[in-house]
Amino acid sequence: MWRLTKYRRRDLAGSQRCGRALRTVALCAFGAGLAAPAFATERIAYDVEVVGADDVALEPLLTSALLLYRYEDDGAPSLAQLRRRAENDVAAVERALRALGHYAGDARIDVIPDPERPRAEVESTVRPGPAFSLADHRADYSDETPPAPALGFADPPRDLGEFGAPVGDAARAAEILTAVRRGGYPFARFVSREAGADFERAELRVRSRFRAGPRAVFGPLVLGPIEGVDPDYVRSYQTWEAGAPYDQSALAAFERALGGAARLAAAAVTTPSEAAAKIGADPPLT
């Protein structure tokens, strides 16, 4: 914050040189106090300091995720822009805390300008709170179909505890959806998630809801035009049999195998999208 007294003293001296009345001096001082400093239009250099993140290994995550770190070398166009950048990063810090299991944590970011030059100190204070443990994570399905063990289908997983808590962690949420799709449900989609925290016990209980979609089996392998390559050569890398329950991991293994084939420069494996279009696209994972 600019100090009015600093400019008032300077302008009082100037007013004495002008020989004006005391009333005029007061007006000069007031006007100088409102005037922007000479460096108001210059870029603001700043340094970022994180306080309280040592115990949760948070600082490396902040370095890659926060705008304050990302643009630190370039500075900020103005103090106002630097403050907006800090306000936006508070939410990012709290998301990072939740991804590490600190669901009661919070953060504050202070911008402290230097009154003498275009520079500021940025202090990020992190209060992580206790690390929560996952007490339970269950899956619910809105369109269950009767199991078909004769065809080799398994019911979609209900106990998701082995995958940990996906709250605030998009990568983990994607891994859970992959597990749901594995075993014959290629068009499963995430619907919603509820999480309840017990702050006294530092425990988290999660309910994830999915729409499993229709079961599917592998059909015949359909190849696009491949110049100079025998189709049987490509089929020799196939990792499934027609009629077997769809398994996303088998499809991924096939694509990896083709990527290492000596006669192919590149390969892409896709599945039909008609069934996915009927039930809608996947919403965000978190």
PDB file of C-alpha atoms in Angstrom:
ATOM      1  CA  MET A   1       0.000   0.000   0.000  1.00  0.00           C
ATOM      2  CA  TRP A   2       1.406   3.404  -0.948  1.00  0.00           C
ATOM      3  CA  ARG A   3       2.287   5.642   2.037  1.00  0.00           C
ATOM      4  CA  LEU A   4       0.622   9.055   1.832  1.00  0.00           C
ATOM      5  CA  THR A   5       2.920  10.523   4.507  1.00  0.00           C
ATOM      6  CA  LYS A   6       5.940   9.810   2.364  1.00  0.00           C
ATOM      7  CA  TYR A   7       4.702  11.951  -0.508  1.00  0.00           C
ATOM      8  CA  ARG A   8       3.206  14.548   1.842  1.00  0.00           C
ATOM      9  CA  ARG A   9       6.583  15.405   3.333  1.00  0.00           C
ATOM     10  CA  ARG A  10       8.147  15.688  -0.088  1.00  0.00           C
ATOM     11  CA  ASP A  11       5.427  17.994  -1.421  1.00  0.00           C
ATOM     12  CA  LEU A  12       5.406  20.159   1.709  1.00  0.00           C
ATOM     13  CA  ALA A  13       9.034  20.972   0.982  1.00  0.00           C
ATOM     14  CA  GLY A  14       8.137  21.754  -2.608  1.00  0.00           C
ATOM     15  CA  SER A  15       5.278  23.976  -1.538  1.00  0.00           C
ATOM     16  CA  GLN A  16       7.547  26.038   0.722  1.00  0.00           C
ATOM     17  CA  ARG A  17       9.742  26.734  -2.260  1.00  0.00           C
ATOM     18  CA  CYS A  18       6.664  27.946  -4.126  1.00  0.00           C
ATOM     19  CA  GLY A  19       5.748  30.213  -1.173  1.00  0.00           C
ATOM     20  CA  ARG A  20       2.080  29.161  -1.201  1.00  0.00           C
ATOM     21  CA  ALA A  21      -0.428  29.271   1.663  1.00  0.00           C
ATOM     22  CA  LEU A  22      -0.951  26.341   4.062  1.00  0.00           C
ATOM     23  CA  ARG A  23      -4.306  25.497   2.435  1.00  0.00           C
ATOM     24  CA  THR A  24      -2.623  25.149  -0.947  1.00  0.00           C
ATOM     25  CA  VAL A  25       0.115  22.982   0.597  1.00  0.00           C
ATOM     26  CA  ALA A  26      -2.500  20.555   1.962  1.00  0.00           C
ATOM     27  CA  LEU A  27      -4.097  20.254  -1.467  1.00  0.00           C
ATOM     28  CA  CYS A  28      -0.714  19.563  -3.054  1.00  0.00           C
ATOM     29  CA  ALA A  29       0.014  16.863  -0.507  1.00  0.00           C
ATOM     30  CA  PHE A  30      -3.365  15.226  -1.055  1.00  0.00           C
ATOM     31  CA  GLY A  31      -2.911  15.187  -4.819  1.00  0.00           C
ATOM     32  CA  ALA A  32       0.567  13.718  -4.537  1.00  0.00           C
ATOM     33  CA  GLY A  33      -0.730  10.985  -2.242  1.00  0.00           C
ATOM     34  CA  LEU A  34      -3.194   9.841  -4.910  1.00  0.00           C
ATOM     35  CA  ALA A  35      -0.658   9.963  -7.721  1.00  0.00           C
ATOM     36  CA  ALA A  36       0.717   6.621  -8.914  1.00  0.00           C
ATOM     37  CA  PRO A  37       4.397   5.983  -8.231  1.00  0.00           C
ATOM     38  CA  ALA A  38       6.758   6.250 -11.158  1.00  0.00           C
ATOM     39  CA  PHE A  39       7.062   2.453 -11.548  1.00  0.00           C
ATOM     40  CA  ALA A  40       3.304   1.740 -11.459  1.00  0.00           C
ATOM     41  CA  THR A  41       3.324   0.826 -15.141  1.00  0.00           C
ATOM     42  CA  GLU A  42       6.455  -1.349 -14.947  1.00  0.00           C
ATOM     43  CA  ARG A  43       6.413  -5.117 -14.643  1.00  0.00           C
ATOM     44  CA  ILE A  44       6.558  -6.369 -11.068  1.00  0.00           C
ATOM     45  CA  ALA A  45       9.352  -8.774 -10.226  1.00  0.00           C
ATOM     46  CA  TYR A  46       8.588 -11.126  -7.360  1.00  0.00           C
ATOM     47  CA  ASP A  47       9.875 -14.078  -5.345  1.00  0.00           C
ATOM     48  CA  VAL A  48       7.696 -16.910  -4.011  1.00  0.00           C
ATOM     49  CA  GLU A  49       8.192 -18.464  -0.597  1.00  0.00           C
ATOM     50  CA  VAL A  50       6.184 -21.457   0.631  1.00  0.00           C
ATOM     51  CA  VAL A  51       5.699 -21.852   4.378  1.00  0.00           C
ATOM     52  CA  GLY A  52       4.304 -25.004   5.984  1.00  0.00           C
ATOM     53  CA  ALA A  53       4.635 -27.426   3.043  1.00  0.00           C
ATOM     54  CA  ASP A  54       7.729 -29.343   4.193  1.00  0.00           C
ATOM     55  CA  ASP A  55       5.916 -32.206   5.916  1.00  0.00           C
ATOM     56  CA  VAL A  56       3.621 -33.064   3.001  1.00  0.00           C
ATOM     57  CA  ALA A  57       6.092 -32.862   0.092  1.00  0.00           C
ATOM     58  CA  LEU A  58       3.849 -30.227  -1.439  1.00  0.00           C
ATOM     59  CA  GLU A  59       6.416 -27.798  -2.827  1.00  0.00           C
ATOM     60  CA  PRO A  60       7.390 -29.896  -5.900  1.00  0.00           C
ATOM     61  CA  LEU A  61       3.707 -30.146  -6.813  1.00  0.00           C
ATOM     62  CA  LEU A  62       3.250 -26.401  -6.431  1.00  0.00           C
ATOM     63  CA  THR A  63       6.275 -25.667  -8.585  1.00  0.00           C
ATOM     64  CA  SER A  64       4.698 -27.420 -11.560  1.00  0.00           C
ATOM     65  CA  ALA A  65       1.062 -26.400 -11.017  1.00  0.00           C
ATOM     66  CA  LEU A  66       0.862 -22.821  -9.779  1.00  0.00           C
ATOM     67  CA  LEU A  67       0.773 -19.749 -11.992  1.00  0.00           C
ATOM     68  CA  LEU A  68       2.904 -17.883  -9.473  1.00  0.00           C
ATOM     69  CA  TYR A  69       5.750 -20.328 -10.049  1.00  0.00           C
ATOM     70  CA  ARG A  70       5.114 -20.772 -13.750  1.00  0.00           C
ATOM     71  CA  TYR A  71       5.516 -17.065 -14.541  1.00  0.00           C
ATOM     72  CA  GLU A  72       7.917 -16.075 -11.771  1.00  0.00           C
ATOM     73  CA  ASP A  73      10.820 -15.455 -14.154  1.00  0.00           C
ATOM     74  CA  ASP A  74       8.684 -13.087 -16.265  1.00  0.00           C
ATOM     75  CA  GLY A  75       7.201 -11.178 -13.337  1.00  0.00           C
ATOM     76  CA  ALA A  76       3.661  -9.752 -13.438  1.00  0.00           C
ATOM     77  CA  PRO A  77       2.253  -6.877 -15.548  1.00  0.00           C
ATOM     78  CA  SER A  78       1.039  -5.090 -12.398  1.00  0.00           C
ATOM     79  CA  LEU A  79       0.446  -5.541  -8.683  1.00  0.00           C
ATOM     80  CA  ALA A  80      -3.272  -6.018  -9.372  1.00  0.00           C
ATOM     81  CA  GLN A  81      -2.507  -8.815 -11.814  1.00  0.00           C
ATOM     82  CA  LEU A  82      -0.096 -10.400  -9.326  1.00  0.00           C
ATOM     83  CA  ARG A  83      -2.798 -10.379  -6.636  1.00  0.00           C
ATOM     84  CA  ARG A  84      -5.323 -11.981  -9.010  1.00  0.00           C
ATOM     85  CA  ARG A  85      -2.750 -14.624  -9.850  1.00  0.00           C
ATOM     86  CA  ALA A  86      -2.310 -15.327  -6.130  1.00  0.00           C
ATOM     87  CA  GLU A  87      -6.078 -15.533  -5.528  1.00  0.00           C
ATOM     88  CA  ASN A  88      -6.462 -18.111  -8.309  1.00  0.00           C
ATOM     89  CA  ASP A  89      -3.586 -20.163  -6.947  1.00  0.00           C
ATOM     90  CA  VAL A  90      -5.139 -20.515  -3.478  1.00  0.00           C
ATOM     91  CA  ALA A  91      -7.686 -22.962  -4.924  1.00  0.00           C
ATOM     92  CA  ALA A  92      -4.902 -24.855  -6.707  1.00  0.00           C
ATOM     93  CA  VAL A  93      -2.976 -25.238  -3.430  1.00  0.00           C
ATOM     94  CA  GLU A  94      -6.054 -26.636  -1.689  1.00  0.00           C
ATOM     95  CA  ARG A  95      -6.671 -29.084  -4.555  1.00  0.00           C
ATOM     96  CA  ALA A  96      -3.083 -30.271  -4.213  1.00  0.00           C
ATOM     97  CA  LEU A  97      -3.608 -30.776  -0.482  1.00  0.00           C
ATOM     98  CA  ARG A  98      -6.696 -32.914  -1.118  1.00  0.00           C
ATOM     99  CA  ALA A  99      -4.804 -34.974  -3.694  1.00  0.00           C
ATOM    100  CA  LEU A 100      -2.303 -35.785  -0.924  1.00  0.00           C
ATOM    101  CA  GLY A 101      -5.088 -36.722   1.523  1.00  0.00           C
ATOM    102  CA  HIS A 102      -5.136 -33.471   3.518  1.00  0.00           C
ATOM    103  CA  TYR A 103      -8.848 -32.740   3.164  1.00  0.00           C
ATOM    104  CA  ALA A 104      -9.018 -30.289   6.068  1.00  0.00           C
ATOM    105  CA  GLY A 105      -6.060 -28.234   4.834  1.00  0.00           C
ATOM    106  CA  ASP A 106      -6.206 -24.681   3.598  1.00  0.00           C
ATOM    107  CA  ALA A 107      -3.868 -22.009   2.299  1.00  0.00           C
ATOM    108  CA  ARG A 108      -3.329 -18.258   2.184  1.00  0.00           C
ATOM    109  CA  ILE A 109      -1.167 -16.330  -0.284  1.00  0.00           C
ATOM    110  CA  ASP A 110      -0.011 -12.806   0.629  1.00  0.00           C
ATOM    111  CA  VAL A 111       1.463 -10.309  -1.820  1.00  0.00           C
ATOM    112  CA  ILE A 112       3.752  -7.804  -0.044  1.00  0.00           C
ATOM    113  CA  PRO A 113       4.817  -4.967  -2.374  1.00  0.00           C
ATOM    114  CA  ASP A 114       8.089  -3.095  -2.004  1.00  0.00           C
ATOM    115  CA  PRO A 115       7.229   0.644  -1.683  1.00  0.00           C
ATOM    116  CA  GLU A 116      10.564   1.714  -3.150  1.00  0.00           C
ATOM    117  CA  ARG A 117      10.801  -0.337  -6.342  1.00  0.00           C
ATOM    118  CA  PRO A 118       8.727  -2.516  -8.717  1.00  0.00           C
ATOM    119  CA  ARG A 119       9.109  -5.695  -6.714  1.00  0.00           C
ATOM    120  CA  ALA A 120       7.025  -7.821  -4.333  1.00  0.00           C
ATOM    121  CA  GLU A 121       7.397 -10.762  -2.001  1.00  0.00           C
ATOM    122  CA  VAL A 122       4.798 -13.528  -2.339  1.00  0.00           C
ATOM    123  CA  GLU A 123       4.315 -15.729   0.708  1.00  0.00           C
ATOM    124  CA  SER A 124       2.221 -18.888   0.427  1.00  0.00           C
ATOM    125  CA  THR A 125       1.226 -20.172   3.859  1.00  0.00           C
ATOM    126  CA  VAL A 126      -0.010 -23.772   3.827  1.00  0.00           C
ATOM    127  CA  ARG A 127      -1.858 -25.347   6.750  1.00  0.00           C
ATOM    128  CA  PRO A 128      -2.101 -29.003   5.691  1.00  0.00           C
ATOM    129  CA  GLY A 129      -3.860 -30.388   8.757  1.00  0.00           C
ATOM    130  CA  PRO A 130      -3.934 -34.152   9.374  1.00  0.00           C
ATOM    131  CA  ALA A 131      -3.534 -36.703   6.589  1.00  0.00           C
ATOM    132  CA  PHE A 132      -6.843 -38.531   6.179  1.00  0.00           C
ATOM    133  CA  SER A 133      -7.005 -42.283   5.685  1.00  0.00           C
ATOM    134  CA  LEU A 134      -9.538 -43.927   3.365  1.00  0.00           C
ATOM    135  CA  ALA A 135     -12.000 -45.882   5.510  1.00  0.00           C
ATOM    136  CA  ASP A 136     -14.185 -47.071   2.629  1.00  0.00           C
ATOM    137  CA  HIS A 137     -14.673 -46.587  -1.110  1.00  0.00           C
ATOM    138  CA  ARG A 138     -17.640 -48.304  -2.709  1.00  0.00           C
ATOM    139  CA  ALA A 139     -18.995 -48.273  -6.265  1.00  0.00           C
ATOM    140  CA  ASP A 140     -22.694 -48.104  -7.170  1.00  0.00           C
ATOM    141  CA  TYR A 141     -24.057 -48.830 -10.650  1.00  0.00           C
ATOM    142  CA  SER A 142     -27.267 -47.343 -12.002  1.00  0.00           C
ATOM    143  CA  ASP A 143     -27.926 -49.917 -14.751  1.00  0.00           C
ATOM    144  CA  GLU A 144     -26.841 -53.306 -13.442  1.00  0.00           C
ATOM    145  CA  THR A 145     -27.482 -56.335 -15.616  1.00  0.00           C
ATOM    146  CA  PRO A 146     -27.663 -59.955 -14.423  1.00  0.00           C
ATOM    147  CA  PRO A 147     -24.248 -61.631 -14.309  1.00  0.00           C
ATOM    148  CA  ALA A 148     -23.405 -63.962 -17.161  1.00  0.00           C
ATOM    149  CA  PRO A 149     -20.684 -66.282 -15.806  1.00  0.00           C
ATOM    150  CA  ALA A 150     -21.122 -68.699 -18.724  1.00  0.00           C
ATOM    151  CA  LEU A 151     -19.720 -66.061 -21.057  1.00  0.00           C
ATOM    152  CA  GLY A 152     -16.851 -65.255 -18.754  1.00  0.00           C
ATOM    153  CA  PHE A 153     -18.137 -61.863 -17.634  1.00  0.00           C
ATOM    154  CA  ALA A 154     -17.348 -60.646 -14.161  1.00  0.00           C
ATOM    155  CA  ASP A 155     -19.468 -58.147 -12.285  1.00  0.00           C
ATOM    156  CA  PRO A 156     -17.991 -54.637 -12.240  1.00  0.00           C
ATOM    157  CA  PRO A 157     -15.939 -54.011  -9.089  1.00  0.00           C
ATOM    158  CA  ARG A 158     -17.798 -52.754  -6.018  1.00  0.00           C
ATOM    159  CA  ASP A 159     -14.999 -52.387  -3.502  1.00  0.00           C
ATOM    160  CA  LEU A 160     -12.652 -49.703  -4.851  1.00  0.00           C
ATOM    161  CA  GLY A 161     -10.577 -49.335  -1.705  1.00  0.00           C
ATOM    162  CA  GLU A 162      -7.456 -50.713  -3.361  1.00  0.00           C
ATOM    163  CA  PHE A 163      -7.399 -47.719  -5.702  1.00  0.00           C
ATOM    164  CA  GLY A 164      -7.325 -45.176  -2.908  1.00  0.00           C
ATOM    165  CA  ALA A 165      -9.287 -41.928  -2.764  1.00  0.00           C
ATOM    166  CA  PRO A 166      -9.920 -40.213  -6.111  1.00  0.00           C
ATOM    167  CA  VAL A 167     -11.137 -36.965  -4.527  1.00  0.00           C
ATOM    168  CA  GLY A 168      -9.114 -34.164  -6.106  1.00  0.00           C
ATOM    169  CA  ASP A 169      -6.943 -36.649  -8.031  1.00  0.00           C
ATOM    170  CA  ALA A 170      -7.917 -36.899 -11.714  1.00  0.00           C
ATOM    171  CA  ALA A 171      -5.245 -39.495 -12.545  1.00  0.00           C
ATOM    172  CA  ARG A 172      -6.509 -41.851  -9.840  1.00  0.00           C
ATOM    173  CA  ALA A 173     -10.123 -41.296 -10.934  1.00  0.00           C
ATOM    174  CA  ALA A 174      -9.157 -42.277 -14.489  1.00  0.00           C
ATOM    175  CA  GLU A 175      -7.473 -45.436 -13.192  1.00  0.00           C
ATOM    176  CA  ILE A 176     -10.691 -46.414 -11.387  1.00  0.00           C
ATOM    177  CA  LEU A 177     -12.763 -45.919 -14.533  1.00  0.00           C
ATOM    178  CA  THR A 178     -10.323 -48.124 -16.448  1.00  0.00           C
ATOM    179  CA  ALA A 179     -10.816 -50.845 -13.813  1.00  0.00           C
ATOM    180  CA  VAL A 180     -14.601 -50.589 -14.199  1.00  0.00           C
ATOM    181  CA  ARG A 181     -14.313 -50.926 -17.976  1.00  0.00           C
ATOM    182  CA  ARG A 182     -12.027 -53.920 -17.691  1.00  0.00           C
ATOM    183  CA  GLY A 183     -13.850 -57.225 -17.996  1.00  0.00           C
ATOM    184  CA  GLY A 184     -16.499 -56.486 -20.604  1.00  0.00           C
ATOM    185  CA  TYR A 185     -17.808 -52.935 -20.038  1.00  0.00           C
ATOM    186  CA  PRO A 186     -16.036 -50.749 -22.631  1.00  0.00           C
ATOM    187  CA  PHE A 187     -18.641 -47.974 -22.477  1.00  0.00           C
ATOM    188  CA  ALA A 188     -18.853 -47.553 -18.711  1.00  0.00           C
ATOM    189  CA  ARG A 189     -18.897 -43.947 -17.613  1.00  0.00           C
ATOM    190  CA  PHE A 190     -18.508 -42.030 -14.390  1.00  0.00           C
ATOM    191  CA  VAL A 191     -21.715 -40.389 -13.107  1.00  0.00           C
ATOM    192  CA  SER A 192     -21.048 -38.761  -9.740  1.00  0.00           C
ATOM    193  CA  ARG A 193     -19.089 -39.029  -6.518  1.00  0.00           C
ATOM    194  CA  GLU A 194     -19.851 -38.293  -2.881  1.00  0.00           C
ATOM    195  CA  ALA A 195     -17.252 -38.084  -0.143  1.00  0.00           C
ATOM    196  CA  GLY A 196     -17.797 -37.751   3.580  1.00  0.00           C
ATOM    197  CA  ALA A 197     -15.016 -36.784   5.974  1.00  0.00           C
ATOM    198  CA  ASP A 198     -14.832 -37.640   9.662  1.00  0.00           C
ATOM    199  CA  PHE A 199     -12.659 -34.808  10.970  1.00  0.00           C
ATOM    200  CA  GLU A 200     -12.330 -36.278  14.455  1.00  0.00           C
ATOM    201  CA  ARG A 201     -10.941 -39.570  13.140  1.00  0.00           C
ATOM    202  CA  ALA A 202      -9.337 -38.071  10.009  1.00  0.00           C
ATOM    203  CA  GLU A 203     -11.118 -40.659   7.855  1.00  0.00           C
ATOM    204  CA  LEU A 204     -12.729 -40.432   4.427  1.00  0.00           C
ATOM    205  CA  ARG A 205     -15.626 -42.478   3.017  1.00  0.00           C
ATOM    206  CA  VAL A 206     -16.327 -42.318  -0.718  1.00  0.00           C
ATOM    207  CA  ARG A 207     -19.226 -43.455  -2.926  1.00  0.00           C
ATOM    208  CA  SER A 208     -18.613 -43.422  -6.672  1.00  0.00           C
ATOM    209  CA  ARG A 209     -21.512 -43.906  -9.081  1.00  0.00           C
ATOM    210  CA  PHE A 210     -21.078 -45.315 -12.570  1.00  0.00           C
ATOM    211  CA  ARG A 211     -23.212 -46.350 -15.501  1.00  0.00           C
ATOM    212  CA  ALA A 212     -21.776 -49.672 -16.626  1.00  0.00           C
ATOM    213  CA  GLY A 213     -23.383 -49.657 -20.067  1.00  0.00           C
ATOM    214  CA  PRO A 214     -23.840 -52.774 -22.199  1.00  0.00           C
ATOM    215  CA  ARG A 215     -21.553 -55.760 -21.913  1.00  0.00           C
ATOM    216  CA  ALA A 216     -19.441 -56.363 -24.979  1.00  0.00           C
ATOM    217  CA  VAL A 217     -17.322 -59.110 -26.493  1.00  0.00           C
ATOM    218  CA  PHE A 218     -14.470 -58.826 -28.930  1.00  0.00           C
ATOM    219  CA  GLY A 219     -15.543 -59.079 -32.533  1.00  0.00           C
ATOM    220  CA  PRO A 220     -13.457 -59.620 -35.641  1.00  0.00           C
ATOM    221  CA  LEU A 221     -10.400 -57.477 -36.185  1.00  0.00           C
ATOM    222  CA  VAL A 222     -11.042 -54.979 -38.990  1.00  0.00           C
ATOM    223  CA  LEU A 223      -7.922 -53.585 -40.635  1.00  0.00           C
ATOM    224  CA  GLY A 224      -7.621 -50.343 -42.539  1.00  0.00           C
ATOM    225  CA  PRO A 225      -5.566 -50.067 -45.716  1.00  0.00           C
ATOM    226  CA  ILE A 226      -1.948 -51.085 -45.064  1.00  0.00           C
ATOM    227  CA  GLU A 227       0.329 -50.607 -48.027  1.00  0.00           C
ATOM    228  CA  GLY A 228       2.975 -53.275 -48.482  1.00  0.00           C
ATOM    229  CA  VAL A 229       2.074 -55.260 -45.320  1.00  0.00           C
ATOM    230  CA  ASP A 230       0.331 -58.642 -45.278  1.00  0.00           C
ATOM    231  CA  PRO A 231      -2.847 -58.423 -43.088  1.00  0.00           C
ATOM    232  CA  ASP A 232      -1.959 -61.794 -41.565  1.00  0.00           C
ATOM    233  CA  TYR A 233       1.258 -60.246 -40.293  1.00  0.00           C
ATOM    234  CA  VAL A 234      -0.771 -57.697 -38.338  1.00  0.00           C
ATOM    235  CA  ARG A 235      -3.212 -60.352 -37.071  1.00  0.00           C
ATOM    236  CA  SER A 236      -0.301 -62.377 -35.718  1.00  0.00           C
ATOM    237  CA  TYR A 237       0.042 -59.742 -32.978  1.00  0.00           C
ATOM    238  CA  GLN A 238      -3.612 -59.992 -31.913  1.00  0.00           C
ATOM    239  CA  THR A 239      -3.965 -60.419 -28.142  1.00  0.00           C
ATOM    240  CA  TRP A 240      -7.573 -61.670 -27.898  1.00  0.00           C
ATOM    241  CA  GLU A 241      -9.997 -64.104 -29.506  1.00  0.00           C
ATOM    242  CA  ALA A 242     -13.293 -63.122 -31.089  1.00  0.00           C
ATOM    243  CA  GLY A 243     -16.175 -63.770 -28.688  1.00  0.00           C
ATOM    244  CA  ALA A 244     -14.130 -63.212 -25.515  1.00  0.00           C
ATOM    245  CA  PRO A 245     -15.323 -60.495 -23.082  1.00  0.00           C
ATOM    246  CA  TYR A 246     -13.909 -57.126 -23.954  1.00  0.00           C
ATOM    247  CA  ASP A 247     -10.776 -56.334 -21.975  1.00  0.00           C
ATOM    248  CA  GLN A 248      -9.255 -52.887 -22.318  1.00  0.00           C
ATOM    249  CA  SER A 249      -5.855 -54.111 -21.158  1.00  0.00           C
ATOM    250  CA  ALA A 250      -5.774 -56.652 -24.025  1.00  0.00           C
ATOM    251  CA  LEU A 251      -6.492 -53.872 -26.495  1.00  0.00           C
ATOM    252  CA  ALA A 252      -3.701 -51.759 -25.044  1.00  0.00           C
ATOM    253  CA  ALA A 253      -1.292 -54.706 -25.235  1.00  0.00           C
ATOM    254  CA  PHE A 254      -2.181 -55.185 -28.907  1.00  0.00           C
ATOM    255  CA  GLU A 255      -1.455 -51.552 -29.675  1.00  0.00           C
ATOM    256  CA  ARG A 256       1.889 -51.732 -27.858  1.00  0.00           C
ATOM    257  CA  ALA A 257       2.827 -54.883 -29.754  1.00  0.00           C
ATOM    258  CA  LEU A 258       2.044 -53.246 -33.079  1.00  0.00           C
ATOM    259  CA  GLY A 259       4.124 -50.238 -32.082  1.00  0.00           C
ATOM    260  CA  GLY A 260       7.170 -52.504 -31.838  1.00  0.00           C
ATOM    261  CA  ALA A 261       6.483 -54.450 -35.037  1.00  0.00           C
ATOM    262  CA  ALA A 262       9.375 -54.256 -37.490  1.00  0.00           C
ATOM    263  CA  ARG A 263       7.211 -53.729 -40.583  1.00  0.00           C
ATOM    264  CA  LEU A 264       4.992 -50.965 -39.152  1.00  0.00           C
ATOM    265  CA  ALA A 265       5.986 -47.354 -38.642  1.00  0.00           C
ATOM    266  CA  ALA A 266       2.945 -46.556 -36.452  1.00  0.00           C
ATOM    267  CA  ALA A 267      -0.368 -48.088 -35.432  1.00  0.00           C
ATOM    268  CA  ALA A 268      -3.601 -46.951 -33.757  1.00  0.00           C
ATOM    269  CA  VAL A 269      -6.311 -49.254 -32.366  1.00  0.00           C
ATOM    270  CA  THR A 270      -9.854 -47.930 -31.893  1.00  0.00           C
ATOM    271  CA  THR A 271     -13.254 -49.355 -30.882  1.00  0.00           C
ATOM    272  CA  PRO A 272     -16.690 -48.516 -32.318  1.00  0.00           C
ATOM    273  CA  SER A 273     -18.312 -45.496 -30.703  1.00  0.00           C
ATOM    274  CA  GLU A 274     -22.019 -46.133 -31.405  1.00  0.00           C
ATOM    275  CA  ALA A 275     -22.793 -47.571 -27.975  1.00  0.00           C
ATOM    276  CA  ALA A 276     -20.882 -44.774 -26.261  1.00  0.00           C
ATOM    277  CA  ALA A 277     -22.896 -42.198 -28.219  1.00  0.00           C
ATOM    278  CA  LYS A 278     -26.183 -43.728 -27.018  1.00  0.00           C
ATOM    279  CA  ILE A 279     -25.340 -43.358 -23.344  1.00  0.00           C
ATOM    280  CA  GLY A 280     -23.514 -40.019 -23.611  1.00  0.00           C
ATOM    281  CA  ALA A 281     -19.943 -38.936 -23.319  1.00  0.00           C
ATOM    282  CA  ASP A 282     -17.922 -39.245 -20.137  1.00  0.00           C
ATOM    283  CA  PRO A 283     -18.371 -36.272 -17.771  1.00  0.00           C
ATOM    284  CA  PRO A 284     -15.373 -34.866 -15.913  1.00  0.00           C
ATOM    285  CA  LEU A 285     -13.706 -37.374 -13.602  1.00  0.00           C
ATOM    286  CA  THR A 286     -13.401 -35.192 -10.525  1.00  0.00           C
TER     287      THR A 286
END
